[in-house]
Coordinates of C-alpha atoms and ligand atoms in Angstrom, one line a residue:
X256 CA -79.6 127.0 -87.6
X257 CA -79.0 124.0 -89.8
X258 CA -75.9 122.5 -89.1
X259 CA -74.1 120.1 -91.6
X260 CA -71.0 117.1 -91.2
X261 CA -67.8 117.4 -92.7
X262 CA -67.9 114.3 -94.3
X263 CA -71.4 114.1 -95.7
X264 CA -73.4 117.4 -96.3
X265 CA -76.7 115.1 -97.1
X266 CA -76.8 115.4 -93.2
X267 CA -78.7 117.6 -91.3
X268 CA -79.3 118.4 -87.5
X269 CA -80.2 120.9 -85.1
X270 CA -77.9 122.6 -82.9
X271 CA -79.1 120.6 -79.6
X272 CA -78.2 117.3 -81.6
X273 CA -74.9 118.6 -82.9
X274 CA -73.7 119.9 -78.9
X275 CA -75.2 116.7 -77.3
X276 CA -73.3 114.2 -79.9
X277 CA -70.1 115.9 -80.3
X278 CA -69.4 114.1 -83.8
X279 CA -71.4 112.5 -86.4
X280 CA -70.6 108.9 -85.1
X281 CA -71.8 107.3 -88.3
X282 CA -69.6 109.0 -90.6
X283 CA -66.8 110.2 -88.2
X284 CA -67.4 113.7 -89.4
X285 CA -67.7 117.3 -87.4
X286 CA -70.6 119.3 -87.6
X287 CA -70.7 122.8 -88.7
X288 CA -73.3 124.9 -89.3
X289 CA -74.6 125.9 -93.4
X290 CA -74.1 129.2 -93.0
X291 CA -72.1 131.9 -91.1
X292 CA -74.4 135.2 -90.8
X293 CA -73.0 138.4 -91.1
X294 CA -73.0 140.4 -88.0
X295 CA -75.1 143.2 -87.8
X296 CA -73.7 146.0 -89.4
X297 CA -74.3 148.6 -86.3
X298 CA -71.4 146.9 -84.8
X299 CA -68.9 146.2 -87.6
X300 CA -69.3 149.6 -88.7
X301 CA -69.6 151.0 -84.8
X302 CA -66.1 153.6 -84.3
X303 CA -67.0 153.1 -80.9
X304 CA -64.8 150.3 -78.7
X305 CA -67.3 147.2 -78.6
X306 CA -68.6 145.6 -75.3
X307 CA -67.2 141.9 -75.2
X308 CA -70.8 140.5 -73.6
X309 CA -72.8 142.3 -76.8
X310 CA -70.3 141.4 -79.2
X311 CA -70.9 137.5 -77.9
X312 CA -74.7 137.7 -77.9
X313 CA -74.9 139.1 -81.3
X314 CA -72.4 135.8 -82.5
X315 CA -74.4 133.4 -80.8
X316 CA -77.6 134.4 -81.6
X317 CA -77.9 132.9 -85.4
X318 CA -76.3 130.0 -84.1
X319 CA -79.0 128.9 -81.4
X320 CA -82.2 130.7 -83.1
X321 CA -84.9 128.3 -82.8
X322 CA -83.6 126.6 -80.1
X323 CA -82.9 129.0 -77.6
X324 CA -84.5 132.0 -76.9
X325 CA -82.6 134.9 -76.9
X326 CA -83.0 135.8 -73.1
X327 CA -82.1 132.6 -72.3
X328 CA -79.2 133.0 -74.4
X329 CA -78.6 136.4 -72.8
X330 CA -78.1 134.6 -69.1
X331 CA -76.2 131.7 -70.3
X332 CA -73.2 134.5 -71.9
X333 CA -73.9 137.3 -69.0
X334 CA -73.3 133.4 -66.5
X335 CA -70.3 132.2 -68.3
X336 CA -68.5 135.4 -68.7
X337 CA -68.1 136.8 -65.5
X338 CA -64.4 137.8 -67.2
X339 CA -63.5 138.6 -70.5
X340 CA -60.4 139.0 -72.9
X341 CA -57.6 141.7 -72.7
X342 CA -56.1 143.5 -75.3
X343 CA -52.6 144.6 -74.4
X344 CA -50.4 146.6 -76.2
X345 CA -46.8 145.4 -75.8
X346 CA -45.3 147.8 -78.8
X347 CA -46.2 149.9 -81.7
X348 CA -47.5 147.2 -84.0
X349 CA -48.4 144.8 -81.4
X350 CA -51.0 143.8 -79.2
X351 CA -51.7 140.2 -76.9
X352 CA -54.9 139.4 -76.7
X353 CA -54.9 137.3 -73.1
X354 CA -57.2 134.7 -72.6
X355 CA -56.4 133.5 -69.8
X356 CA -58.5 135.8 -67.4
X357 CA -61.1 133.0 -66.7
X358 CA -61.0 130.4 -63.5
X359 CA -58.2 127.7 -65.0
X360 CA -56.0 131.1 -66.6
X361 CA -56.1 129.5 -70.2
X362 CA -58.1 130.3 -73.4
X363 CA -60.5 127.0 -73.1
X364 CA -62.3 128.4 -70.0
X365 CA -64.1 130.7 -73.0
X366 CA -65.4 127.3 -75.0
X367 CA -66.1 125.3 -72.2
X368 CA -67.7 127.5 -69.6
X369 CA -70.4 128.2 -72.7
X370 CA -70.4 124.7 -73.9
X371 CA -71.5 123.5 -70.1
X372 CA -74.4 125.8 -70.4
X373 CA -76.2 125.3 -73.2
X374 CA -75.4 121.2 -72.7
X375 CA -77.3 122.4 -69.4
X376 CA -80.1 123.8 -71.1
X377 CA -80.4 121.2 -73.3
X378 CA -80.4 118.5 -71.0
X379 CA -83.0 120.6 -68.6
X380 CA -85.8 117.9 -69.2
X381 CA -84.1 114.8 -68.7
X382 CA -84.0 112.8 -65.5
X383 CA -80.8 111.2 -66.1
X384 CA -77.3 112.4 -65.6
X385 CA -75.2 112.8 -68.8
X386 CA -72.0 111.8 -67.9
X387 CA -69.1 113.4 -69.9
X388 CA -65.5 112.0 -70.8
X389 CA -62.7 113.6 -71.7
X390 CA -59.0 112.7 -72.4
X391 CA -56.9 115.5 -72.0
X392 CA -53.2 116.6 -72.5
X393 CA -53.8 119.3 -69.7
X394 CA -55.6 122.2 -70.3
X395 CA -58.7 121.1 -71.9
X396 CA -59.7 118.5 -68.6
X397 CA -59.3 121.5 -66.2
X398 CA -61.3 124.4 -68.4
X399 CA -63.8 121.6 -68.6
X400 CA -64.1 120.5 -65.2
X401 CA -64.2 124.4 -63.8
X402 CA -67.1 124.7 -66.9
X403 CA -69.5 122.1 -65.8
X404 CA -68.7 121.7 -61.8
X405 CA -71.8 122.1 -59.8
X406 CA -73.8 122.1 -63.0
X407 CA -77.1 120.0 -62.5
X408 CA -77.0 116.8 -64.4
X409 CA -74.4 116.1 -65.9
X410 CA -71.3 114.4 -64.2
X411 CA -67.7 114.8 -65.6
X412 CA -64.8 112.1 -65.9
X413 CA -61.3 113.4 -66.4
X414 CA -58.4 111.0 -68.0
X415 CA -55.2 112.6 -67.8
X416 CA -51.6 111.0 -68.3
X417 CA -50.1 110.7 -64.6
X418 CA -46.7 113.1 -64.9
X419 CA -46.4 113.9 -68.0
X420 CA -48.6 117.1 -67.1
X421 CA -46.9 120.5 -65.8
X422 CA -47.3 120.1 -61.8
X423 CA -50.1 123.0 -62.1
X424 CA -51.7 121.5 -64.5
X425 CA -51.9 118.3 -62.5
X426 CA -53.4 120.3 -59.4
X427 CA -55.8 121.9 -61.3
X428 CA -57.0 118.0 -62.5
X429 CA -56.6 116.0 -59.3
X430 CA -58.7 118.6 -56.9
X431 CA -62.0 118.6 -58.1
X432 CA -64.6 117.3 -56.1
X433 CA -68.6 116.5 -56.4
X434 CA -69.8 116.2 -59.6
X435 CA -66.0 116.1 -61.0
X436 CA -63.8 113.5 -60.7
X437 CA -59.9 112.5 -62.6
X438 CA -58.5 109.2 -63.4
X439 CA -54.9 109.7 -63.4
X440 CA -53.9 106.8 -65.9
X441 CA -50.8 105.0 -66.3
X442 CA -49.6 106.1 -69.9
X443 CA -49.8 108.7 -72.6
X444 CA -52.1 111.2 -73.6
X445 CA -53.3 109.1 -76.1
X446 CA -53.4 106.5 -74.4
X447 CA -55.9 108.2 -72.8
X448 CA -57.5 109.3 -75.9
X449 CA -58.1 106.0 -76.6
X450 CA -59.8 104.6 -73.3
X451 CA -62.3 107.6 -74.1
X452 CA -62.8 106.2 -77.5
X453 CA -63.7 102.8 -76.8
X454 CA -66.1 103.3 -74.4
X455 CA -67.6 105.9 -76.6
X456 CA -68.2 102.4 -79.0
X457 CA -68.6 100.4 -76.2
X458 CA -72.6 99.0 -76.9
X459 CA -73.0 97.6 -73.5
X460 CA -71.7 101.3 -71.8
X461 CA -73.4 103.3 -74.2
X462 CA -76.9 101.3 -73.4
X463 CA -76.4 102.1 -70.0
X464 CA -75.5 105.3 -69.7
X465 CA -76.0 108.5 -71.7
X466 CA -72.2 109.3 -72.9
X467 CA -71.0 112.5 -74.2
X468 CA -67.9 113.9 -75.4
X469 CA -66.4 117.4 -74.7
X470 CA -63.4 118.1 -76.6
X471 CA -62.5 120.5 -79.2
X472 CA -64.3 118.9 -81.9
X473 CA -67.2 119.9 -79.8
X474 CA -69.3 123.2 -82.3
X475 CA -70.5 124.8 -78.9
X476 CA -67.0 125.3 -77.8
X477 CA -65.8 126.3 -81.0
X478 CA -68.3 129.2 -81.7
X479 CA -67.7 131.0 -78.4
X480 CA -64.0 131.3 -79.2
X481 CA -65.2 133.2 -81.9
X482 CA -66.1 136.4 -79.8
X483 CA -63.0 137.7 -78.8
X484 CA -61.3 137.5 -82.7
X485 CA -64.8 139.3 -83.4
X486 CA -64.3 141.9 -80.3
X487 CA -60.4 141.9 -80.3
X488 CA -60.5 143.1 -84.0
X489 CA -63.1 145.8 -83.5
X490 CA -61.4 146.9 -80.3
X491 CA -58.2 146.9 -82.0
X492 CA -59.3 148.8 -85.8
X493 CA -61.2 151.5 -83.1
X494 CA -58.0 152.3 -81.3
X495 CA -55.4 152.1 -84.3
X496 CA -55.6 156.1 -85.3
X497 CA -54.6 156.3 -81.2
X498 CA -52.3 153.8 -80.1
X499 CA -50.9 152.7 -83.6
X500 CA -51.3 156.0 -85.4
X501 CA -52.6 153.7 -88.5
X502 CA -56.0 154.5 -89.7
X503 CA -57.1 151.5 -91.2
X504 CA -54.6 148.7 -90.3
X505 CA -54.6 145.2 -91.8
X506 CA -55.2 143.0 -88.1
X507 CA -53.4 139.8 -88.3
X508 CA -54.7 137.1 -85.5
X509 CA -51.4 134.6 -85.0
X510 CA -53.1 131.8 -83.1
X511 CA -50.3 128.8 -81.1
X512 CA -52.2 126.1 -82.6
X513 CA -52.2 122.3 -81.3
X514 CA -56.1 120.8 -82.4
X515 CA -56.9 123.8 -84.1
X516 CA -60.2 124.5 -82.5
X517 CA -59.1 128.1 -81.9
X518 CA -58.0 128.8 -85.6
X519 CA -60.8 127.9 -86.5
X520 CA -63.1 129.9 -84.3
X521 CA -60.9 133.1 -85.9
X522 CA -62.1 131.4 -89.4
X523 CA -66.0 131.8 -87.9
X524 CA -65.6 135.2 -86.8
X525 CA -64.2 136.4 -90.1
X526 CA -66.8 134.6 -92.3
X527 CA -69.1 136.7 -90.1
X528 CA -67.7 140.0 -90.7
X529 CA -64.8 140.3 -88.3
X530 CA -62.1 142.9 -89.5
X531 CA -59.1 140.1 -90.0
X532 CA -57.0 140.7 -92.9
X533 CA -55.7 137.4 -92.1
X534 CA -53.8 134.6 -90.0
X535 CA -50.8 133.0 -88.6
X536 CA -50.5 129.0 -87.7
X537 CA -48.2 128.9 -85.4
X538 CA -47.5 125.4 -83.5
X539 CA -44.5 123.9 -81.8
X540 CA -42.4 120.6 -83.4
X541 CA -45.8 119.2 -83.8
X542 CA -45.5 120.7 -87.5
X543 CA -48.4 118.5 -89.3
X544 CA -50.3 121.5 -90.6
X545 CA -47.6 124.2 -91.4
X546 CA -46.1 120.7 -93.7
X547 CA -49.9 120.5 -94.9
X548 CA -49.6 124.2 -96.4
X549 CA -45.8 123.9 -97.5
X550 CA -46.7 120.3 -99.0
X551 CA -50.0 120.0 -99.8
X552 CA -49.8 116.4 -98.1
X553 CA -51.7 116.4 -94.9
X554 CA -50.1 113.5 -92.7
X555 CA -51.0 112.9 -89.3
X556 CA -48.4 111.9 -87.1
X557 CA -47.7 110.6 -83.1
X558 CA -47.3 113.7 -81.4
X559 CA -43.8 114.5 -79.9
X560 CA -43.6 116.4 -76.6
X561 CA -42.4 119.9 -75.8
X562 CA -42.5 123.2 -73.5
X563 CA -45.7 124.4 -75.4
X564 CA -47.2 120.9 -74.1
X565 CA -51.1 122.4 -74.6
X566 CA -49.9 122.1 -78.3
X567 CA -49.0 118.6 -78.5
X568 CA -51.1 117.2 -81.3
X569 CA -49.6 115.4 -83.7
X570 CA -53.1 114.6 -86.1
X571 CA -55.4 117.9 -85.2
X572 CA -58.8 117.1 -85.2
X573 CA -60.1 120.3 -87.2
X574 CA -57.8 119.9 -89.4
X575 CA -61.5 118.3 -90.7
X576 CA -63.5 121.5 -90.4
X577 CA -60.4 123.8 -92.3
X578 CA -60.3 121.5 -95.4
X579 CA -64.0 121.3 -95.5
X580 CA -64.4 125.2 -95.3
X581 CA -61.1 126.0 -97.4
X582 CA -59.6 124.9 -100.4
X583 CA -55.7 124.1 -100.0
X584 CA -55.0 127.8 -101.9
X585 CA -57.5 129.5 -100.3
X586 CA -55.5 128.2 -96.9
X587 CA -52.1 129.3 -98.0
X588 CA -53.5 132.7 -99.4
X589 CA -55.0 133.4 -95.7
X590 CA -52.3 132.2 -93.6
X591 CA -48.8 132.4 -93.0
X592 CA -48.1 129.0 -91.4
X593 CA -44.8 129.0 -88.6
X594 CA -43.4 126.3 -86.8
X595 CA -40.5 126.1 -83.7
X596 CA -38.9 123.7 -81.8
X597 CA -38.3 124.0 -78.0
X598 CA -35.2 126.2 -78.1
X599 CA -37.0 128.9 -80.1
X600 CA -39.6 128.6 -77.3
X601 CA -37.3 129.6 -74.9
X602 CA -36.0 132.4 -77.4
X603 CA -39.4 133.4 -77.5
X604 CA -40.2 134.0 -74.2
X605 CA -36.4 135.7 -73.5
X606 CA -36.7 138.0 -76.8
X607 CA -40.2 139.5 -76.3
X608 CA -39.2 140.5 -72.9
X609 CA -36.1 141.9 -73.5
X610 CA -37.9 143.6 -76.6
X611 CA -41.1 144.7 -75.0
X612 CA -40.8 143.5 -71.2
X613 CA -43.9 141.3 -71.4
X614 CA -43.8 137.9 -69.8
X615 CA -45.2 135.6 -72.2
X616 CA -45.9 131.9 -72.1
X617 CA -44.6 129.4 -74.3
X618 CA -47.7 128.6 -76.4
X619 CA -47.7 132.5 -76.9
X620 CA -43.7 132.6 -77.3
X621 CA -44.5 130.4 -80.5
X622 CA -46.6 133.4 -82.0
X623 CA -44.3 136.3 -81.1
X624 CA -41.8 134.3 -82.6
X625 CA -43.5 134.0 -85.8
X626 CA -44.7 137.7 -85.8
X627 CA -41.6 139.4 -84.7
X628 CA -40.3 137.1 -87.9
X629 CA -42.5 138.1 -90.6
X630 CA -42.4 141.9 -89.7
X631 CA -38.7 142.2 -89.4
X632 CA -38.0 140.9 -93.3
X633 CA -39.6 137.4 -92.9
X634 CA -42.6 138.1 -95.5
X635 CA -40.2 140.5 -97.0
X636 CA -38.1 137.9 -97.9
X637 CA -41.1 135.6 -99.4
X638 CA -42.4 138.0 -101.2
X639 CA -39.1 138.3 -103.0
X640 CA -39.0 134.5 -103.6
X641 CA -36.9 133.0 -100.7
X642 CA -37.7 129.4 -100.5
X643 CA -37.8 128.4 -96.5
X644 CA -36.8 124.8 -95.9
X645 CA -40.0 123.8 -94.5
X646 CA -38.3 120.8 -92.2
X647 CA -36.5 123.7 -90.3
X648 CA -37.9 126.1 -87.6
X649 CA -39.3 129.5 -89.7
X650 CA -42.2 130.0 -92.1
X651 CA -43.5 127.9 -94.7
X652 CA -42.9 129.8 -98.2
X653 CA -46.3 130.8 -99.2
X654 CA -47.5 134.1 -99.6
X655 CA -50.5 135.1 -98.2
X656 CA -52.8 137.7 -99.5
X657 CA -52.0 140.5 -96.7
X658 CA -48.1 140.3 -97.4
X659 CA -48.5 144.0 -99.1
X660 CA -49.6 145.1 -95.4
X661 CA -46.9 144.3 -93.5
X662 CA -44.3 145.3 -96.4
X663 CA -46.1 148.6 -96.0
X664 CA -46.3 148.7 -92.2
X665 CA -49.8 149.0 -92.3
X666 CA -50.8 146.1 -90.3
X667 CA -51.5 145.2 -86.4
X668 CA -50.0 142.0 -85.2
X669 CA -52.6 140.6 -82.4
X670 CA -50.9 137.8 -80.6
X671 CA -53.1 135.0 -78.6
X672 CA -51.9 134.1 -75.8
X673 CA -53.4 131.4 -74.5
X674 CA -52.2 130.9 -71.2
X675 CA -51.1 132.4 -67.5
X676 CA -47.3 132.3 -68.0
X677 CA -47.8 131.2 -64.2
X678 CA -49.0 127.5 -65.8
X679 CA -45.9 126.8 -66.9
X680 CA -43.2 128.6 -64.4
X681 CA -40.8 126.4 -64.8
X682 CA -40.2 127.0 -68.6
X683 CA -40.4 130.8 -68.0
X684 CA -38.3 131.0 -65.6
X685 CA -35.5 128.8 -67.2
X686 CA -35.9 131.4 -70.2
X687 CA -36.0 134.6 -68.1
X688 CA -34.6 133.5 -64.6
X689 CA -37.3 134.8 -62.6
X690 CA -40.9 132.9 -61.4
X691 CA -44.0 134.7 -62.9
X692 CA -46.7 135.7 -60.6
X693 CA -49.1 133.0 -60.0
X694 CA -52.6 134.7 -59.7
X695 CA -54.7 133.9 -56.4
X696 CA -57.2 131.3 -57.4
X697 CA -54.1 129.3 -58.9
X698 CA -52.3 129.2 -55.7
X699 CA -55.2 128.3 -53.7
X700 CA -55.5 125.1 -55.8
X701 CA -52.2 124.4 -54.7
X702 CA -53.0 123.8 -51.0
X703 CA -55.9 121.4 -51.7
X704 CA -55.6 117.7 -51.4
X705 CA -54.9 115.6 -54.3
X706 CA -58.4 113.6 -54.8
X707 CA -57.5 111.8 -58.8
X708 CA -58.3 108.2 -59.0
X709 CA -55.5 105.6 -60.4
X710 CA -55.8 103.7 -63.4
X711 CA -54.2 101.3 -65.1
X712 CA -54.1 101.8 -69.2
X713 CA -56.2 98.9 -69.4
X714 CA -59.7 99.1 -71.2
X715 CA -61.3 96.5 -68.8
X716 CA -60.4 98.2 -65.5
X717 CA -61.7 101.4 -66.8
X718 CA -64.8 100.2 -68.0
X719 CA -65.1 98.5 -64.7
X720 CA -64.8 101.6 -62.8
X721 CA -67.4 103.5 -65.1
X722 CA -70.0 100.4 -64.5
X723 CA -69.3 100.9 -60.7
X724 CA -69.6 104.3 -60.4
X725 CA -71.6 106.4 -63.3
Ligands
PLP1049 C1 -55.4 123.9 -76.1 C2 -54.3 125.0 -76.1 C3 -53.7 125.4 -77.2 C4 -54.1 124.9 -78.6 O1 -55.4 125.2 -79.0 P1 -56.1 124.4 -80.2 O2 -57.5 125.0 -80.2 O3 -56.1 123.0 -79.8 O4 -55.3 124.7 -81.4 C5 -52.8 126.4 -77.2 N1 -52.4 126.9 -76.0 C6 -52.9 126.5 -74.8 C7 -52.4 127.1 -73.5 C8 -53.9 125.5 -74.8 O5 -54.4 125.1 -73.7

C-alpha cells in the first residue's frame, strides 16, 4: 500500500516509513493511505456472526501487502488480540460495544498492542533500540506502555501530568518496569505535549538517538481500531431479525471523541465496506469539532478539564485526516455531532442505569446521552427545522443523511464505550452511589510500588535525563 500526507499528496511512502515516522515532519501532515479496499465480499455479505480475529486479518491485509507477509501478519493479530470487543445489548435499539476487555481496560489497548508489533517487525534488523515518547493525558501512556513492554528493541518513555490524572490512571503509569519507564512532570498535559515536541526537533537528540512517536496520529494504531466498527456492524446487522426484530437496520456508531483517532478508524472501516449508515461525534465541553460542523469554522482551542478527562483535547489532531477525507457537507451529512458538559456526564451515567441498568463510564455516558437524545425526538425535531443553540449542551442542527432511520425506528444505536467504568470510580459512583467492580488485573496494579521518575517542566532537565539514560 501507498500511503499519502494530508498536507501534500505529491508524497509518497511505504507503510514501514509511515508507522516508524509517525508524521510527515517536513510538512507537518498525517499519512494515510491512497486507497481503502473493499473487503471481501464473502464477509460483508456472510449472514453468519463474523469471527473478530478474521475480520482483523482481512482489514489489515491491503494495508501491509508488500511489506508483511500475510503469516506474519496472521501472528502479529492472533499475538495482540488475545481479547476482543463485546457487543452488549442494553435495550431494544441499543447495543455497547466495550472496548475495554484488553490489559489497561480502555479502547487504545486495540491500536497500540498492534502498533507495538508491526514497529517490532519493522525494526527486527536494526541493532539499535528505538526509543519511543509519548505525552499522554492518561489512557494513551498506559495502553502504550502494556503494548510495547517486554518487546525487543524498542524502549518507551512515558510523560504524564503529576495529579491531574484519575488515581488509576496514575498507577497504571507509575508501575511499569524494564523496558518502560514514566516521568511524572510538574505541569499540564500539554505541557507535556510539548517536552515531547521539542526533543522530537531537538538535532543534537535526534542524531543520537533513533526517536519515535506513538500517539494517535500514529496510521498503525488507527487502522486496527477499524476492526471492531467492521466486526461490531456485521455482528450487529446478523443478529437484528433476533434481538431487534429489524431486518435490515440503519447501525449508527456514536464514538466519545477527544483526538479523534477512533472516529476516524469508524471512517476506514466504512470506506471499506462496513454496514454503517452513519455516525455520532460525541465529546465533552471540549466542543471544537461539533462548533466545526455547526460553524463551519474549525478553531482549535486550550483544552478545559472534565469527568470524561480521556477526552480532553481542545485542537484534535485528526481533525487533519477528517478534512482531508471529507468535505465540510459530506461531514455534516454523515454525522450528528453532540456535545455535554460535566453535569450531563453525570446524568448520563445515572439515566442509562436507571433506563437500562448498565454501568457506564463517562466517556460512554457522553454517547448514551447523545443517542438516547436523538431517538427520543432529538433528530425528530431537526428534521422539522429546530435550530439548536450550538453554544449549549445538545446536538448541533445538521441533518444527517440517516435521519429517515431513526424517524422510522429502523436503526441500531451501537454505543462505544471506551473505558472500564472501574477507571474512573469516583465519577461513577458520585452519579450512581455505588463503586463499580474493578476487574483483577486492575487491582493488582494497585498493590505495586510507585516506580515514575520526577520532572521538572523544564526542556533542559528533560533532555538531560534522556542524554543520561536512552
Ligand atoms: C482516548 C480516549 C477517548 C478519545 O479517543 P480519540 O481517539 O482521542 O477520539 C475516549 N475515551 C477514552 C476512555 C479514551 O481513553
Amino acid at each position: 500500500m501507498i500511503y499519502t500526507d494530508t498536507r501534500d499528496s505529491s508524497v509518497k511512502v511505504d507503510f514501514k516509513t509511515a508507522v516508524i515516522n509517525g508524521m510527515n515532519s517536513k510538512t507537518g501532515g498525517l499519512y494515510i493511505p491512497v486507497e481503502f479496499p473493499r473487503m471481501p465480499e464473502s464477509i460483508l455479505q456472510s449472514k453468519i456472526e463474523p469471527s473478530f480475529r478474521t475480520v482483523a486479518l482481512e482489514m489489515a491485509k491491503p494495508y501491509c501487502a508488500g511489506e508483511i507477509p500475510d503469516e506474519d501478519l496472521d501472528a502479529i493479530i492472533q499475538d495482540a488480540y488475545p481479547f476482543i470487543s463485546k457487543l452488549n445489548q442494553i435495550d431494544p435499539s441499543t447495543y455497547v460495544l466495550e472496548l475495554f476487555h484488553g490489559p489497561t481496560c480502555a479502547f487504545k489497548d486495540f491500536g497500540a498492542r498492534f502498533m507495538a508489533r508491526v514497529m517490532s517487525y519493522f525494526n527486527r534488523e536494526n541493532k539499535d533500540n528505538l526509543h519511543i515518547l509519548v505525552a499522554t493525558s492518561g489512557d494513551t501512556g498506559s495502553a502504550v506502555g502494556s503494548a510495547f513492554h517486554n518487546v525487543p528493541g524498542i524502549d518507551v518513555t512515558i510523560l504524564y501530568p503529576e495529579g491531574k490524572i484519575s488515581p488509576l490512571q496514575e498507577k497504571q503509569l507509575s508501575t511499569f518496569t524494564g523496558n518502560v519507564r514514566a516521568l511524572k512532570v510538574k505541569g499540564t498535559f500539554d505541557d507535556c505535549q510539548k517536552l515531547v515536541k521539542t526533543a522530537f526537533v531537538d538535532n543534537e537528540l535526534r542524531s543520537k538517538f533513533r526517536l519515535s512517536s506513538a500517539n494517535s496520529i500514529n496510521i498503525s494504531r488507527l487502522l486496527p481500531q477499524g476492526f471492531y466498527y467492521m466486526y461490531a456492524s456485521l455482528l450487529a446487522k446478523a443478529k437484528a431479525p433476533v434481538s431487534n426484530k429489524m431486518q435490515d437496520p440503519a447501525i449508527i456508531m456514536t464514538v466519545p471523541s477527544g483526538n479523534f483517532g477512533n472516529l476516524t478508524s469508524g471512517l476506514i472501516a466504512q470506506k471499506m465496506g462496513a454496514p454503517i449508515a452513519g455516525f455520532v461525534a460525541a465529546t465533552n465541553s471540549n466542543r471544537t469539532i461539533p462548533d466545526w460542523i455547526a460553524t463551519g469554522k474549525y478553531e482549535a482551542r486550550p483544552s478545559v478539564e472534565t469527568y470524561a478527562n480521556a477526552m480532553d483535547v481542545g485542537a484534535p489532531s485528526n481533525y487533519e485526516r477528517i478534512a482531508a477525507m471529507y468535505s465540510l457537507d459530506e461531514v455534516r451529512s454523515m454525522f450528528a455531532s453532540y456535545w455535554t458538559d460535566n453535569d450531563g456526564i453525570i446524568n448520563g451515567i445515572q439515566e442509562c442505569h436507571k433506563k437500562t441498568g448498565y454501568v457506564i463510564d463517562p466517556h460512554g455516558a457522553i454517547a448514551w446521552k447523545a443517542w438516547d437524545e436523538i431517538r427520543n425526538g432529538g433528530m425528530e425535531a431537526l428534521v422539522k427545522g429546530a435550530k439548536n443553540d450550538f453554544t449549549k449542551p445538545g446536538l448541533t442542527s445538521n441533518v444527517p443523511s440517516w435521519a429517515k432511520e431513526i424517524i422510522n425506528k429502523n436503526a441500531v444505536g451501537i454505543l462505544l464505550e471506551t473505558a472500564d467504568p472501574a477507571k474512573f470510580g469516583a465519577t461513577v459512583k458520585q452519579a450512581i452511589g455505588k463503586d463499580p467492580v474493578i476487574p483483577e488485573r486492575l487491582q493488582k496494579i494497585m498493590n505495586l510500588p510507585d516506580q515514575a521518575i520526577p520532572m521538572e517542566n523544564d526542556y533542559n532537565k528533560f533532555k538531560d535525563w534522556l542524554m543520561a539514560t536512552l
